[in-house]
mmCIF file of C-alpha atoms in Angstrom:
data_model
loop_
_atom_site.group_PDB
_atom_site.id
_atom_site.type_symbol
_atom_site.label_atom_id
_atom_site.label_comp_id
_atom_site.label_asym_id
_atom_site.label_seq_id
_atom_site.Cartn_x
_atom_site.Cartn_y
_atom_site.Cartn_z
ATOM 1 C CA UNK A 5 90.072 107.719 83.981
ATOM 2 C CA UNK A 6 88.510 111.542 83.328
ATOM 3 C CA UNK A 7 90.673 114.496 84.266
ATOM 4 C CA UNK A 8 89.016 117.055 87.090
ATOM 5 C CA UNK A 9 87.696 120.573 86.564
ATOM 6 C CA UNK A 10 88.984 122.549 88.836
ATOM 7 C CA UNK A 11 86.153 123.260 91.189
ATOM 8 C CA UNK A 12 86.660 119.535 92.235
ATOM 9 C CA UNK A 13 90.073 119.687 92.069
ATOM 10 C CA UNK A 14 90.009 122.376 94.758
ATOM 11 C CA UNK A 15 87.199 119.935 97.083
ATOM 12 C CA UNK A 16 89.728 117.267 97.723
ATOM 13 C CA UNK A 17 92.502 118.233 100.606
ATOM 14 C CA UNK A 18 95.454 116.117 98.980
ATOM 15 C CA UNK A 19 96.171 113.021 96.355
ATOM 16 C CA UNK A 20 98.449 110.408 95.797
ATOM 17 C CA UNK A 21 99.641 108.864 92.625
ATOM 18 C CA UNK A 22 99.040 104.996 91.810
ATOM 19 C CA UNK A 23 102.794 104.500 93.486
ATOM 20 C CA UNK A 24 102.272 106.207 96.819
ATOM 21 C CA UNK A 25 98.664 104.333 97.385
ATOM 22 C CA UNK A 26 100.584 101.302 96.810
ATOM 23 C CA UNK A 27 103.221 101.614 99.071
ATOM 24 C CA UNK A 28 100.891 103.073 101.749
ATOM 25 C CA UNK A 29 98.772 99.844 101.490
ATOM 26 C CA UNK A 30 101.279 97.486 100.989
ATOM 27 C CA UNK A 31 100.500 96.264 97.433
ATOM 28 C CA UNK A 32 101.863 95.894 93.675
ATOM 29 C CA UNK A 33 101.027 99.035 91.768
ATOM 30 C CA UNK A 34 98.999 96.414 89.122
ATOM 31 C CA UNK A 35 96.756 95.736 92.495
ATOM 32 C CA UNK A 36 96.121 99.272 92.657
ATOM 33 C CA UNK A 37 95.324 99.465 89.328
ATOM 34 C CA UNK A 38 92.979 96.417 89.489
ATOM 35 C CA UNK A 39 91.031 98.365 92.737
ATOM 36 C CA UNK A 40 90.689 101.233 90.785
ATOM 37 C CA UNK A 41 89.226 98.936 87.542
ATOM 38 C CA UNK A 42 86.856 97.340 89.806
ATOM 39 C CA UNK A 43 85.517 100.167 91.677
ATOM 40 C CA UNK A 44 87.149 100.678 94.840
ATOM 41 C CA UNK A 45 88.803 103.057 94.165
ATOM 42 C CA UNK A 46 88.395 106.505 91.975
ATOM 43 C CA UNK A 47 91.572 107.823 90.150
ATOM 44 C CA UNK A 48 91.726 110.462 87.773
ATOM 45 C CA UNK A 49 94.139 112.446 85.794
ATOM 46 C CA UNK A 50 95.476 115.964 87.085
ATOM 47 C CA UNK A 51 98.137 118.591 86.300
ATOM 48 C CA UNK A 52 99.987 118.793 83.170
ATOM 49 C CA UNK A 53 101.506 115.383 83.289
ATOM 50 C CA UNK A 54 97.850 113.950 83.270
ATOM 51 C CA UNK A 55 99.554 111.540 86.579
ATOM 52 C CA UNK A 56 96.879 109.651 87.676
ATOM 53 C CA UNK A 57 95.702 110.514 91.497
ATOM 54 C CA UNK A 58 93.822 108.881 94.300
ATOM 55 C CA UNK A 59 92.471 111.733 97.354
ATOM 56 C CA UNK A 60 94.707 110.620 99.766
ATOM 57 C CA UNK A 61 91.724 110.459 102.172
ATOM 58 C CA UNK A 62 90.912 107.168 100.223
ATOM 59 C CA UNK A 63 93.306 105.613 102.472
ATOM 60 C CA UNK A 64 93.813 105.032 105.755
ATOM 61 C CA UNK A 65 95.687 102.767 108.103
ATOM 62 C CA UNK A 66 97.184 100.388 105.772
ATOM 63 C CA UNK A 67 93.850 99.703 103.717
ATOM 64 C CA UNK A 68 91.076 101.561 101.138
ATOM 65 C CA UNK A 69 88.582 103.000 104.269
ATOM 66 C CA UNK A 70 85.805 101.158 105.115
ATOM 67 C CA UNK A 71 82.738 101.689 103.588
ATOM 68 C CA UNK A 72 83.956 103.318 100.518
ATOM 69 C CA UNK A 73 83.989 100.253 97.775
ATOM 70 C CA UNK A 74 80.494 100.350 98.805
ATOM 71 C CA UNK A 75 79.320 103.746 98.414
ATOM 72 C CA UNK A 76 81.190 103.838 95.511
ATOM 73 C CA UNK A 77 78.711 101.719 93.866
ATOM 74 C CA UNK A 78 75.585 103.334 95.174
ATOM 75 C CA UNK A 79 76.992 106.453 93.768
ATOM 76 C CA UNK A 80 77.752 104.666 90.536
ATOM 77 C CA UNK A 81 74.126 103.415 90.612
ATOM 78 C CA UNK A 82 72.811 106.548 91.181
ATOM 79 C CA UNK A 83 74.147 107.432 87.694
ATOM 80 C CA UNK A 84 77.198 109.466 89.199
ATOM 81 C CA UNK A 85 80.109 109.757 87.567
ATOM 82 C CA UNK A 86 83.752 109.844 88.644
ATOM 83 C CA UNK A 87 83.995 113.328 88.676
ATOM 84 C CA UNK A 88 80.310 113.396 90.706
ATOM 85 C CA UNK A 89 81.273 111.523 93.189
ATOM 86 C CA UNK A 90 84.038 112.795 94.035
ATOM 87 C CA UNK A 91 82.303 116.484 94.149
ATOM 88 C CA UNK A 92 79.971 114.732 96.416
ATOM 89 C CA UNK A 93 82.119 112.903 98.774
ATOM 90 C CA UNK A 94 84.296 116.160 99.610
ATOM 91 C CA UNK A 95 81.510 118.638 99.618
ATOM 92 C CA UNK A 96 80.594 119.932 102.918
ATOM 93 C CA UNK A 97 77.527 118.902 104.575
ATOM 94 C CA UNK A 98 76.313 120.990 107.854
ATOM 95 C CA UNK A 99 73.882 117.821 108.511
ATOM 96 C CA UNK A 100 76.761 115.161 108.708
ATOM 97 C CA UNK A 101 78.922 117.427 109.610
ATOM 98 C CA UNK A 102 82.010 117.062 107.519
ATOM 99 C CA UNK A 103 82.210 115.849 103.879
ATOM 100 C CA UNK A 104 80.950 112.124 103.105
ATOM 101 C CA UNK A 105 84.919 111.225 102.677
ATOM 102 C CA UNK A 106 85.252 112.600 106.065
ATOM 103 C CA UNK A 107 82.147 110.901 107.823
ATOM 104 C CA UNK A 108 83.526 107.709 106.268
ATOM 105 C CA UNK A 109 87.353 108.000 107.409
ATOM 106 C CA UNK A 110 85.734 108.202 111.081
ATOM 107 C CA UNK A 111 83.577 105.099 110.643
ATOM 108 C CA UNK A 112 80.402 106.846 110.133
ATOM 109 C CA UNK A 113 79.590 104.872 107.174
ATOM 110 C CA UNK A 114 75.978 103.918 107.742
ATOM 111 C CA UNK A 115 75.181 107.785 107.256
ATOM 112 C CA UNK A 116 76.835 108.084 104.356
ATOM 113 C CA UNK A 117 75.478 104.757 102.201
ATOM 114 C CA UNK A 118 71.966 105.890 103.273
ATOM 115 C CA UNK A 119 72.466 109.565 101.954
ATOM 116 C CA UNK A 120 73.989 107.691 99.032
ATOM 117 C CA UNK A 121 71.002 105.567 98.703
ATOM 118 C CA UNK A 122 68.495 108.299 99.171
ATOM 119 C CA UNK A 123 70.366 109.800 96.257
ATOM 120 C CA UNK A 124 68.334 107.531 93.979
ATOM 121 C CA UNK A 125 64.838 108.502 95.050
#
């Protein structure tokens, strides 16, 4: 997990820690921890506790939003790293309109993975 500058830190609306994404989907906090190890998740380290933190936009209805495990790894692919994608999933986009994150919390996901994808070109 990589701590945030703050530019990034200031992109994303709100977090929650490991415990709070848990409860919210229903899960052990080791699950969590295992989404995040695989990729389905980012989490880094803010404040001065270093407490690790999910955007709280991650989540939605009971489950991880659809479409983001995927993007996730077309980022990844692209190169991007944590802090990256992150910059670029909250980043306002006139064309979307919205950020990524947002396009993908309203099911607009086929938008964002081929933005993603052209990413690589």
């Amino acid at each position: 997990m990589t701590e945030i500058d703050t530019k990034t830190d200031a992109l994303v609306p709100a977090w929650l820690n490991v415990p709070e994404v848990a409860e919210r989907l229903g899960i052990e906090v080791t699950r969590v921890r295992q989404l995040i190890r695989e990729g389905q998740l980012i989490a880094v380290r803010r404040g001065e506790n270093r407490v690790l933190m999910i955007p709280a936009d991650f989540i939605g209805d009971g489950r991880v939003i659809k479409g983001l495990s995927g993007t996730l790894t077309l980022l990844r692919d692209d190169g991007f790293t944590d802090e990256e994608m992150l910059e670029w999933l909250f980043t306002p986009d006139d064309t979307l309109p919205g950020t990524p994150a947002q396009a993908l919390r309203e099911n607009r996901g086929t938008e964002v993975k081929r933005r993603a994808q052209a990413l690589a070109v």
